[in-house]
mmCIF file of C-alpha atoms and ligand atoms in Angstrom:
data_model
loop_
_atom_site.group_PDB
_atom_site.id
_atom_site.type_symbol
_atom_site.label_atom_id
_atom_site.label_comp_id
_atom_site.label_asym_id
_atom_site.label_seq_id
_atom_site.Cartn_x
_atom_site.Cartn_y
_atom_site.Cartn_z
ATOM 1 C CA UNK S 4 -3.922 22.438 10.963
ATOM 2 C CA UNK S 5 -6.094 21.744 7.246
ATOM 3 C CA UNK S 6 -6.093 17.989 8.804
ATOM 4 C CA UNK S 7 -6.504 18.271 12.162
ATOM 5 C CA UNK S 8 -9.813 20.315 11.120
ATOM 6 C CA UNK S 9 -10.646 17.531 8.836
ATOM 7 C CA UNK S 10 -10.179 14.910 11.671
ATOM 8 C CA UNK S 11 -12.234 16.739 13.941
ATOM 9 C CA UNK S 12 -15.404 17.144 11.239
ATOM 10 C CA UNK S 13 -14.901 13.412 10.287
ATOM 11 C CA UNK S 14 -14.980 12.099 13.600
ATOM 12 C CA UNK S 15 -17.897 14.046 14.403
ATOM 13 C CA UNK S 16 -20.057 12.936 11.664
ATOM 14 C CA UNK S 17 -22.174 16.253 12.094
ATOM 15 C CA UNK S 18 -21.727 20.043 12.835
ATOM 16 C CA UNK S 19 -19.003 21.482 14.979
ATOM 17 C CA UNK S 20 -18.816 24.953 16.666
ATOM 18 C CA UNK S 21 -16.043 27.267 15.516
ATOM 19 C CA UNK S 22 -15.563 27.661 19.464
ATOM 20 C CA UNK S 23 -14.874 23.791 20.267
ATOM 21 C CA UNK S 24 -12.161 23.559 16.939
ATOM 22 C CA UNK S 25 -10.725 26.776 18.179
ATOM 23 C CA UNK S 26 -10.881 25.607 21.625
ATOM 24 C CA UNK S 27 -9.543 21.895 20.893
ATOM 25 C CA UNK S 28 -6.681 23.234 18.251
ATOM 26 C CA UNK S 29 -6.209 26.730 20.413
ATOM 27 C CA UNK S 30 -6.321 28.266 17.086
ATOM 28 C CA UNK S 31 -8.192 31.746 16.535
ATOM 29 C CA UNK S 32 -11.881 31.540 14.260
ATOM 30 C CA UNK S 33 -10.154 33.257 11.750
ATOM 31 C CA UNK S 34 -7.430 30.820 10.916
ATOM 32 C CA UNK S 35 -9.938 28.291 11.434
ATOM 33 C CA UNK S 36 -12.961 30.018 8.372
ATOM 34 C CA UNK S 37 -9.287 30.472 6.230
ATOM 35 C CA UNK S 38 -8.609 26.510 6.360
ATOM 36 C CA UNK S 39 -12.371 26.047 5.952
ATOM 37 C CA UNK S 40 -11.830 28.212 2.710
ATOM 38 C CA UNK S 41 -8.818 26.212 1.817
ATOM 39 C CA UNK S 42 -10.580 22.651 2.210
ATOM 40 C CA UNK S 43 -13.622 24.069 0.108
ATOM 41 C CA UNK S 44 -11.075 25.049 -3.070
ATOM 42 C CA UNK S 45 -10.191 21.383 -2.834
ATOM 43 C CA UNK S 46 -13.455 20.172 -3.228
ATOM 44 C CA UNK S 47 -14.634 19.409 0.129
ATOM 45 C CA UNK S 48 -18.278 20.608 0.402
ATOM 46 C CA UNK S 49 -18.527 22.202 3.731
ATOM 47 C CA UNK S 50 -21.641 23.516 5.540
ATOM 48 C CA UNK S 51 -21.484 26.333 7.928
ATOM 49 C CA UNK S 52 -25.037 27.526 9.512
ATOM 50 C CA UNK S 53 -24.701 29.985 12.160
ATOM 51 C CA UNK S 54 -24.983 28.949 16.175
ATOM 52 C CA UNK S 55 -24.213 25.422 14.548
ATOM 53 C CA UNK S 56 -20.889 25.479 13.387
ATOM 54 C CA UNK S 57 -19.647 23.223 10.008
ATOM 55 C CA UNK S 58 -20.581 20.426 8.557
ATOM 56 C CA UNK S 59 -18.380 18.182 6.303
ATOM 57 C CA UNK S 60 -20.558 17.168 3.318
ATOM 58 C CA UNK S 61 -18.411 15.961 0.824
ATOM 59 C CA UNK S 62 -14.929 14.941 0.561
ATOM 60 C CA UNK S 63 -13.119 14.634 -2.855
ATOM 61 C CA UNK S 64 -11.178 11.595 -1.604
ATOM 62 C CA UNK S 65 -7.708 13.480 -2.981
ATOM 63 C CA UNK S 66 -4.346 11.708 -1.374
ATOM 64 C CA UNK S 67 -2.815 14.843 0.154
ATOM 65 C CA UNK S 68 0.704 14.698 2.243
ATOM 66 C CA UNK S 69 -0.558 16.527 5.239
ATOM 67 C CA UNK S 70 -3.329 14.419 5.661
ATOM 68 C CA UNK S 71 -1.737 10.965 5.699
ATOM 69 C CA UNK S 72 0.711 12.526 8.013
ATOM 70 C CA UNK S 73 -1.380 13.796 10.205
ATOM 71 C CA UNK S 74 -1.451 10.792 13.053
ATOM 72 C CA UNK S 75 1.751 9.086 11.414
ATOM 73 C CA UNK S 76 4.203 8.372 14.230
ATOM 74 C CA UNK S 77 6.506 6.054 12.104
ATOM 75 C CA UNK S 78 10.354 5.643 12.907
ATOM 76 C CA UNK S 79 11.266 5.824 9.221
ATOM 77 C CA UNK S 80 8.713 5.207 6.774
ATOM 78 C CA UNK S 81 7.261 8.762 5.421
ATOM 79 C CA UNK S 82 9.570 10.644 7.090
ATOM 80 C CA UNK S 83 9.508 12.828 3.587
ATOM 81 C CA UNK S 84 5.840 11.989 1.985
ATOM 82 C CA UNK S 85 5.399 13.719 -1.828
ATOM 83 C CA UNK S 86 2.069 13.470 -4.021
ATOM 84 C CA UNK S 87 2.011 13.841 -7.136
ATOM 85 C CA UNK S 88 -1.053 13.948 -9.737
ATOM 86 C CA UNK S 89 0.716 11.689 -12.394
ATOM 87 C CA UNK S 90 3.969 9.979 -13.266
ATOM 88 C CA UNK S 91 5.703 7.786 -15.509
ATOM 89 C CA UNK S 92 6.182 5.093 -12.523
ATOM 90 C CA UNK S 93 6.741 6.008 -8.395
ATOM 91 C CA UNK S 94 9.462 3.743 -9.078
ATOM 92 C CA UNK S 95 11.427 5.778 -11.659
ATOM 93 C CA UNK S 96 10.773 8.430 -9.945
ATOM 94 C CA UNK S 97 12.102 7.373 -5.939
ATOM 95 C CA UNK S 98 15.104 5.520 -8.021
ATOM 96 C CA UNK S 99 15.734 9.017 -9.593
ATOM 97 C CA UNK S 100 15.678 10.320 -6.071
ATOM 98 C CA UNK S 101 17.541 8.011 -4.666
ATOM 99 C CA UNK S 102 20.741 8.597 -7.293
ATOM 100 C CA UNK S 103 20.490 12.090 -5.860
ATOM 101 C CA UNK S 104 21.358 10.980 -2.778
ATOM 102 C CA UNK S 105 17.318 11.102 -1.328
ATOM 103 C CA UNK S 106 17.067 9.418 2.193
ATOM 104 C CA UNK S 107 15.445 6.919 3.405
ATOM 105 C CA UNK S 108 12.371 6.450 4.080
ATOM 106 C CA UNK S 109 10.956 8.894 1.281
ATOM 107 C CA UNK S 110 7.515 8.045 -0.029
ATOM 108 C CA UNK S 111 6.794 8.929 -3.822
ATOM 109 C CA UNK S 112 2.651 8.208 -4.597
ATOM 110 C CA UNK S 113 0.760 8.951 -7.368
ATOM 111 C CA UNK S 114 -2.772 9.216 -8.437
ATOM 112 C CA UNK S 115 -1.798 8.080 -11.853
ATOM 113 C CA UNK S 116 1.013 6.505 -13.056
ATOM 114 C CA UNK S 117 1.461 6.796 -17.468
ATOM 115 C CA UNK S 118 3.802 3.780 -17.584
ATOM 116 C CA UNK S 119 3.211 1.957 -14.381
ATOM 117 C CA UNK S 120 5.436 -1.223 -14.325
ATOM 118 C CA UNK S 121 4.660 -4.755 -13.126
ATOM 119 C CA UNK S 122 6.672 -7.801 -12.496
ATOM 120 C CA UNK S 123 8.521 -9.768 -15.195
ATOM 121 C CA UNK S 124 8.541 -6.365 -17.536
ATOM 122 C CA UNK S 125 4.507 -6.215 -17.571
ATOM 123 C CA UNK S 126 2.247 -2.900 -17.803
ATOM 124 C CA UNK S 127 0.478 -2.160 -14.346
ATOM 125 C CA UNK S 128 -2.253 -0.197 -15.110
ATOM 126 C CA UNK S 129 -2.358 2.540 -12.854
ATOM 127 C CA UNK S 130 -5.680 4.648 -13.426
ATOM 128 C CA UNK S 131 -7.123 6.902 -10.983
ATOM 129 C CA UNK S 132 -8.495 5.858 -7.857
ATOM 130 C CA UNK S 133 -5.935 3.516 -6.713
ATOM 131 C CA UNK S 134 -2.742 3.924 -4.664
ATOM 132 C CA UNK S 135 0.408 3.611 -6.675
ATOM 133 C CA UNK S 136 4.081 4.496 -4.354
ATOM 134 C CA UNK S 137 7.426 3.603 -3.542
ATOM 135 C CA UNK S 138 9.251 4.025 -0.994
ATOM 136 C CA UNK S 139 12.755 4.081 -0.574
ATOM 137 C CA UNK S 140 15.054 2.291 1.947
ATOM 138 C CA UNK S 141 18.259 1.869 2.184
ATOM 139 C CA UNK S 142 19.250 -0.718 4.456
ATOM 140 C CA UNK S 143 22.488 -2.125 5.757
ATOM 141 C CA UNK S 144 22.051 -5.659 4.277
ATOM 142 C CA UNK S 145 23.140 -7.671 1.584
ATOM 143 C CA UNK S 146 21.594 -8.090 -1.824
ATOM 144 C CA UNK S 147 20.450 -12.099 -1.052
ATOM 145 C CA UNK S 148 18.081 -10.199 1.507
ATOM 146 C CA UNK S 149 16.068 -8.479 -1.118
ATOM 147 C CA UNK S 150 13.660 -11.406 -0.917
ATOM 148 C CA UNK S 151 12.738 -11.032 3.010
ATOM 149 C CA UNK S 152 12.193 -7.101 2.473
ATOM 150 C CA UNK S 153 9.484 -8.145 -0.484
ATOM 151 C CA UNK S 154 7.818 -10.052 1.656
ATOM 152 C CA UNK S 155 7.437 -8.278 4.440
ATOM 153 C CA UNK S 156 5.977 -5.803 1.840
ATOM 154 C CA UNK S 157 3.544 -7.531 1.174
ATOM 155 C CA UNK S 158 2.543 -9.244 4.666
ATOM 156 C CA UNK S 159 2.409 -5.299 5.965
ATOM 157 C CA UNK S 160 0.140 -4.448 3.210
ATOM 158 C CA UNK S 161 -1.894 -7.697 3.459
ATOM 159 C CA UNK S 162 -2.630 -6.896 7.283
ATOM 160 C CA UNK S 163 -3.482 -3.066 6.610
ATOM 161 C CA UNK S 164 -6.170 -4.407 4.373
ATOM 162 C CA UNK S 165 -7.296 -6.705 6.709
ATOM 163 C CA UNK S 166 -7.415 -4.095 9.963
ATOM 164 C CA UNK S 167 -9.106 -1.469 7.716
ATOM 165 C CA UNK S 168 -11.444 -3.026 5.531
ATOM 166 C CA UNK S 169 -11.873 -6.467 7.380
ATOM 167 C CA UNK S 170 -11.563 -8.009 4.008
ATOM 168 C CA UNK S 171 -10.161 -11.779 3.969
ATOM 169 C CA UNK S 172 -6.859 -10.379 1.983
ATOM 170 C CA UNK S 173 -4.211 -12.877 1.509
ATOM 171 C CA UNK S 174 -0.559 -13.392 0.170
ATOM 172 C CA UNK S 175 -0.033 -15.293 -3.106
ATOM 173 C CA UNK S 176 3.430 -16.248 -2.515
ATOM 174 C CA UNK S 177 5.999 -14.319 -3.047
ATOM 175 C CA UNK S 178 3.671 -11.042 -2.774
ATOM 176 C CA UNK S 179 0.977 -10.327 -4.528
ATOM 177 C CA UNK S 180 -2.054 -9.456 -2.244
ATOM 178 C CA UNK S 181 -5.542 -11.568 -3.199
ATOM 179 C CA UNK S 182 -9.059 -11.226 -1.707
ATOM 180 C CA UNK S 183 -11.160 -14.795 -2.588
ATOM 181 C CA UNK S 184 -8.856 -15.595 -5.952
ATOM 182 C CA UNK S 185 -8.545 -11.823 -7.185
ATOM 183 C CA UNK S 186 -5.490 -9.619 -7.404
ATOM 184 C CA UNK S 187 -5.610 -6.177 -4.978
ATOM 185 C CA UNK S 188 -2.259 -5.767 -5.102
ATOM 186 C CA UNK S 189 1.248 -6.128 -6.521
ATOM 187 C CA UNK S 190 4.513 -5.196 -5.519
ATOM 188 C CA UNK S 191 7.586 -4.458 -7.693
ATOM 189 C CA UNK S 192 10.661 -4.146 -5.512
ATOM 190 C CA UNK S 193 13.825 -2.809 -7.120
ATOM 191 C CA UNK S 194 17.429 -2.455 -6.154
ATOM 192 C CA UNK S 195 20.901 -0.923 -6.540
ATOM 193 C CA UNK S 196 23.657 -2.761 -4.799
ATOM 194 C CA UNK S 197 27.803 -2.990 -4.592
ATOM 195 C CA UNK S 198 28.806 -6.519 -4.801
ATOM 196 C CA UNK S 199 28.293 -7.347 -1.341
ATOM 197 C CA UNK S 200 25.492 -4.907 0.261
ATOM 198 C CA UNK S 201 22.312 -3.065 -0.975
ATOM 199 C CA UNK S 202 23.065 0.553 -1.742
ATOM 200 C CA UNK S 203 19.164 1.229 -1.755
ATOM 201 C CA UNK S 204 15.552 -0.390 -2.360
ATOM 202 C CA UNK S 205 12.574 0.739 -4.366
ATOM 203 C CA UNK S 206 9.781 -0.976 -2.738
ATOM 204 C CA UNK S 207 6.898 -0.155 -5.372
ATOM 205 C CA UNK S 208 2.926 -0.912 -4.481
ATOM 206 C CA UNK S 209 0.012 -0.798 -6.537
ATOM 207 C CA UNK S 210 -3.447 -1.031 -4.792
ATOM 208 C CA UNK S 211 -6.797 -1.263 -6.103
ATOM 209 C CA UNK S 212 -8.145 0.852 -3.854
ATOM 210 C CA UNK S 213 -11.751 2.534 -5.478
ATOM 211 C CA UNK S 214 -11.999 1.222 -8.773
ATOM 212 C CA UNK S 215 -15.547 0.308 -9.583
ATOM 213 C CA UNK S 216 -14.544 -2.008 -12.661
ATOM 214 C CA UNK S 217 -11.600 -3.110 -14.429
ATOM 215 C CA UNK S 218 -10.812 -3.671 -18.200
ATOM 216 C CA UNK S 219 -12.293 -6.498 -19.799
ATOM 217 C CA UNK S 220 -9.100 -8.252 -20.166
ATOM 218 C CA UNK S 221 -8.449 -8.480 -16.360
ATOM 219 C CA UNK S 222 -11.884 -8.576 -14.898
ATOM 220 C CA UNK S 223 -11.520 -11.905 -13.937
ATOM 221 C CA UNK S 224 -8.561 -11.619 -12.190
ATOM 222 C CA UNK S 225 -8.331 -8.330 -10.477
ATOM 223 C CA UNK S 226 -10.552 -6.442 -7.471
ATOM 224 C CA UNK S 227 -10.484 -3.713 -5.581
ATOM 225 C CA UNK S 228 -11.271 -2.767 -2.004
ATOM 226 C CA UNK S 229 -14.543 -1.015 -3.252
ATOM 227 C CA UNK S 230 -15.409 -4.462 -5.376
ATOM 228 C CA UNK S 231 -14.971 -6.380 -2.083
ATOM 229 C CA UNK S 232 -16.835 -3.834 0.556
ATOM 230 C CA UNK S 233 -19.138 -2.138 -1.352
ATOM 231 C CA UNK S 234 -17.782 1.795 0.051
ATOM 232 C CA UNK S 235 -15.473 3.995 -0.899
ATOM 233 C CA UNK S 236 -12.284 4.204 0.646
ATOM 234 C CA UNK S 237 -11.145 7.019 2.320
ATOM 235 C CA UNK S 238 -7.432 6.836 0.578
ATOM 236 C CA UNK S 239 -5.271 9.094 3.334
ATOM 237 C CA UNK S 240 -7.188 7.267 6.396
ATOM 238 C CA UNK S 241 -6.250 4.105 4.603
ATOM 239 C CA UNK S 242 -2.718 5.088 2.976
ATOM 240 C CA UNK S 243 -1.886 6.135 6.728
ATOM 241 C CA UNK S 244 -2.208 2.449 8.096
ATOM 242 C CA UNK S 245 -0.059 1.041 5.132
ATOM 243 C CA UNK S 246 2.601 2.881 6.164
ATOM 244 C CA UNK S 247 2.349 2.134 9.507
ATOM 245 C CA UNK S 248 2.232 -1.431 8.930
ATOM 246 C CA UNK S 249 5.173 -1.189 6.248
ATOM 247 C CA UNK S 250 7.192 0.862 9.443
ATOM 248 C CA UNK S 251 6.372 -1.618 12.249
ATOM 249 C CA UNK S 252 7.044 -4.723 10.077
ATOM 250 C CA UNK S 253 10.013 -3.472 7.858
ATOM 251 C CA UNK S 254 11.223 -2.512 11.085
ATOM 252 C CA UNK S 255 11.327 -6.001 12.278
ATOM 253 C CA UNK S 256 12.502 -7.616 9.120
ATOM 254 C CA UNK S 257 15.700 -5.876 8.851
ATOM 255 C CA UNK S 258 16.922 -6.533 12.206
ATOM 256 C CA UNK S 259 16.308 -9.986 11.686
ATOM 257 C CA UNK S 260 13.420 -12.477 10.670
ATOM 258 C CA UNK S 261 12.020 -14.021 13.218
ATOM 259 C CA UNK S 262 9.768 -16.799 13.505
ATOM 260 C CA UNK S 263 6.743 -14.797 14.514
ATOM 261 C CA UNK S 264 7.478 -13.310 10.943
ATOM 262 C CA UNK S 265 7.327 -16.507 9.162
ATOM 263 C CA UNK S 266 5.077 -17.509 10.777
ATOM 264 C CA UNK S 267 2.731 -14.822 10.007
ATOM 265 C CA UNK S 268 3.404 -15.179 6.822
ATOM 266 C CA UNK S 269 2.640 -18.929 6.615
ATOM 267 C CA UNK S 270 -0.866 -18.144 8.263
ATOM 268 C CA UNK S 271 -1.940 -15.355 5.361
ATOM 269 C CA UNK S 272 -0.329 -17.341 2.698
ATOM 270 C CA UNK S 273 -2.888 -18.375 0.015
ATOM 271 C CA UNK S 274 -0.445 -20.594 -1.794
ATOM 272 C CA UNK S 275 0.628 -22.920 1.083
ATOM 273 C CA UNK S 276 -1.520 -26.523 0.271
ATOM 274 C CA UNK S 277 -2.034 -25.921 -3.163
ATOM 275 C CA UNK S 278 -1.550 -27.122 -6.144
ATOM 276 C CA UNK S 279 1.112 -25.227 -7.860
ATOM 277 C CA UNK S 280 3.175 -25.109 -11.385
ATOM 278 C CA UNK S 281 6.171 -23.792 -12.615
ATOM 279 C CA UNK S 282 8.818 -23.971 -15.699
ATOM 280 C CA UNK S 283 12.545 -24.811 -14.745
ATOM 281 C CA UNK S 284 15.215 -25.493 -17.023
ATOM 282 C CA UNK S 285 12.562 -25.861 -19.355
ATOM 283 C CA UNK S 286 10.474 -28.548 -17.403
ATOM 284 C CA UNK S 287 7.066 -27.870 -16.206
ATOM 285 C CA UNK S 288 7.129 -29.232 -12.602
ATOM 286 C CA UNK S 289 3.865 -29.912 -10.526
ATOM 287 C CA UNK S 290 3.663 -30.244 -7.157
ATOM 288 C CA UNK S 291 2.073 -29.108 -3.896
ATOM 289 C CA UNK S 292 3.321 -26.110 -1.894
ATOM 290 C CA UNK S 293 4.197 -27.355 1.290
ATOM 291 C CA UNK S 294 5.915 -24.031 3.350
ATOM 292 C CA UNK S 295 7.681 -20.709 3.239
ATOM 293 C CA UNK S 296 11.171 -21.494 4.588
ATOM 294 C CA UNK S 297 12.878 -18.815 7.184
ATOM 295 C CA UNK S 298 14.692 -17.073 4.070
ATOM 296 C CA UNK S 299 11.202 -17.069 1.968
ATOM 297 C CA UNK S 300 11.352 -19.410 -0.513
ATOM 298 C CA UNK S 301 8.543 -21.735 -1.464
ATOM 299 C CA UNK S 302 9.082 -25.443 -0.659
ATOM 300 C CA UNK S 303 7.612 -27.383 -3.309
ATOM 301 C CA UNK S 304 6.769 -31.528 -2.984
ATOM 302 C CA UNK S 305 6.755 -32.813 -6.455
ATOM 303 C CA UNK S 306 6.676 -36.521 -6.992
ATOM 304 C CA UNK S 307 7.947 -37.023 -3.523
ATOM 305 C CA UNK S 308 10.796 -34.530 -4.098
ATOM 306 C CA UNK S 309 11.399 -31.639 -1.780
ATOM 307 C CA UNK S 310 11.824 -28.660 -4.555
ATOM 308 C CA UNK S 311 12.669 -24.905 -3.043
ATOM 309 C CA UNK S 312 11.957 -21.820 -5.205
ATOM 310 C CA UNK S 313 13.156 -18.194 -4.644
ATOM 311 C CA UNK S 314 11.287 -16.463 -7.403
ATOM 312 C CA UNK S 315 9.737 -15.951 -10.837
ATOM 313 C CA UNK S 316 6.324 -17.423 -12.072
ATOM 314 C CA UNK S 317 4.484 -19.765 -9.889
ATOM 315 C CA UNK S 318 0.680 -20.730 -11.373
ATOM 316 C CA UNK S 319 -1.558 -21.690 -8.529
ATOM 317 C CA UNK S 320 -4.498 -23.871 -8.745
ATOM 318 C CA UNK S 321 -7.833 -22.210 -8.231
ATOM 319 C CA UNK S 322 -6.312 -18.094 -8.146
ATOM 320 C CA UNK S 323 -6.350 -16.551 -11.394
HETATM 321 C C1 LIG M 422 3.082 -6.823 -10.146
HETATM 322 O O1 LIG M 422 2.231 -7.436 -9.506
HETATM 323 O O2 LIG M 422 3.391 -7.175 -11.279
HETATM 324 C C2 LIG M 422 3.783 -5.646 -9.494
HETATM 325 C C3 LIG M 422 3.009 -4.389 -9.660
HETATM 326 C C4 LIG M 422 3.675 -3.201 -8.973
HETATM 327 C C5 LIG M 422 2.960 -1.908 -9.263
HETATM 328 C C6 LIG M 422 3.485 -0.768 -8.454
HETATM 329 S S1 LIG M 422 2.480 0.665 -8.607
HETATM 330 C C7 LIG M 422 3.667 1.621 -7.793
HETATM 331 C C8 LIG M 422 5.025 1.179 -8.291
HETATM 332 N N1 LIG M 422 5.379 1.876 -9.501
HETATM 333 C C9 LIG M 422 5.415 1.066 -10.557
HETATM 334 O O3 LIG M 422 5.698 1.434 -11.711
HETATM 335 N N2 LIG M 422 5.152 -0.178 -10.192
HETATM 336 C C10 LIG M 422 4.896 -0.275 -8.769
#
């Protein structure tokens, strides 16, 4: 009920009657001046003025399970939704979940993670005011299809940026998430797997959601949704349509990829006509990315030779 009250004083944008909550929730004014008292011991500044009703001044911008629930309606993503304040990594944590024998579609998130990990065994620095979480899957595939599920990770996150904030965000092949040639976000997608299917997935994502500066060693390179619009995010409100994007396109995915998928991707994908650079059998090649194939690898022309990559370290001209 905490959230629906919060919807209601949101939406409004000014004060509401006790009567028209109670009325709209069919909850009595009591319940409704305890929740108030409840919202206002989590820092939202409320305002109540009598024959007016309450006003929401403030909000502390907390993440807070009921909240992104409230208005879910996903098939399996957040079926189980936990918060925490801090955490070595949402990924250690959902993988020592999952060994427990967690279901699927649990959602671990953080406000700060103390050893947040990145690709290729890098830090991801994980300070407050971003949205760090895994969630856990655990489909019926095999582990060559670990690849598709990353990148429809990253397409679902790269369109819930785009519907919320109406930010240009893009994919930098295979799926980190760019606005002009910055970093917003990275994913980190871990398995475990018997020889010939995926026991379960970690799919871990880091968003910069309201940081209002970075450290001078990645200030070049990384943004965050408050850099780029210039307002503070609401994080639930926001949170709420990345997992709804993750459920309807995961969804999709793991039946099968179709060509609308691909060809989705190939639309938000920053890489696709530029120059790009890799190592391989210790030779740098050079070349221009061409396409994303149907199973998600990066084809590559290099001196007039068709070259297809699956993963690791691509350097693209022109993004940090
Ligand atoms: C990268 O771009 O290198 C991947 C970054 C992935 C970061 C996220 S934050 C939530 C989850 N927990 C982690 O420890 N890492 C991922």
């Amino acid at each position: 009920m905490k959230a629906q009250i919060l919807a209601m004083l949101k939406e409004a944008g000014d004060y509401v009657s006790g009567e028209k909550i109670s009325q709209q929730l069919g909850v009595t004014r009591t319940a409704i001046w305890k929740n108030m008292n409840t919202l206002r011991s989590e820092g939202y500044v409320i305002r109540s003025v009598r024959n007016k009703g309450y006003l929401l001044e403030k909000s502390p911008n907390l993440l807070d399970a009921e909240m992104i629930s409230n208005g879910l309606n996903t098939h399996t993503v957040g079926t189980d939704i936990v918060v925490m304040k801090s955490v070595d990594s949402t990924n250690e944590e959902v993988k020592r979940r999952a060994a427990q024998g967690e279901k699927a579609g649990l959602v671990v998130v953080s406000d700060e993670q103390s050893a947040g990990k990145g690709r290729l065994g890098r830090v991801w620095k994980s300070s407050t005011g971003g949205i760090y979480f895994t969630l856990l899957i655990r489909p019926e595939l095999p582990p060559s299809d670990i690849a598709s599920i990353t990148l429809a990770a990253g397409l679902a996150v790269c369109l819930a940026i785009r519907e919320y904030t109406d930010c240009p965000a893009q994919i930098k092949w295979p799926n980190d998430i760019i606005i002009g040639n910055k970093k917003v976000c990275g994913i980190l997608t871990e398995m475990a797997a018997q020889s010939d299917r995926l026991d379960f997935v970690a799919i871990g994502i880091g968003i910069n959601v309201n940081h209002t500066e970075f450290p001078e060693e990645i200030r070049h390179k990384a943004t965050s949704l408050f850099l780029e619009t210039g307002r503070e995010i609401d994080r639930n409100d926001f949170f709420r349509t990345v997992l709804k994007k993750l459920d309807k396109v995961l969804s999709s995915f793991l039946v099968s990829v179709s060509m609308d998928d691909v060809n989705q991707f190939r639309q938000l994908c920053a890489t696709i006509g530029r120059e790009v650079s890799l190592e391989r059998g210790g030779e740098k090649i050079v070349g221009i990315a061409k396409d994303i194939t149907t199973s998600g690898e990066l084809l590559i022309e290099s001196n007039g030779k068709k070259i297809t990559v699956n993963s690791g370290e691509v350097t693209v001209q022109g993004i940090y």
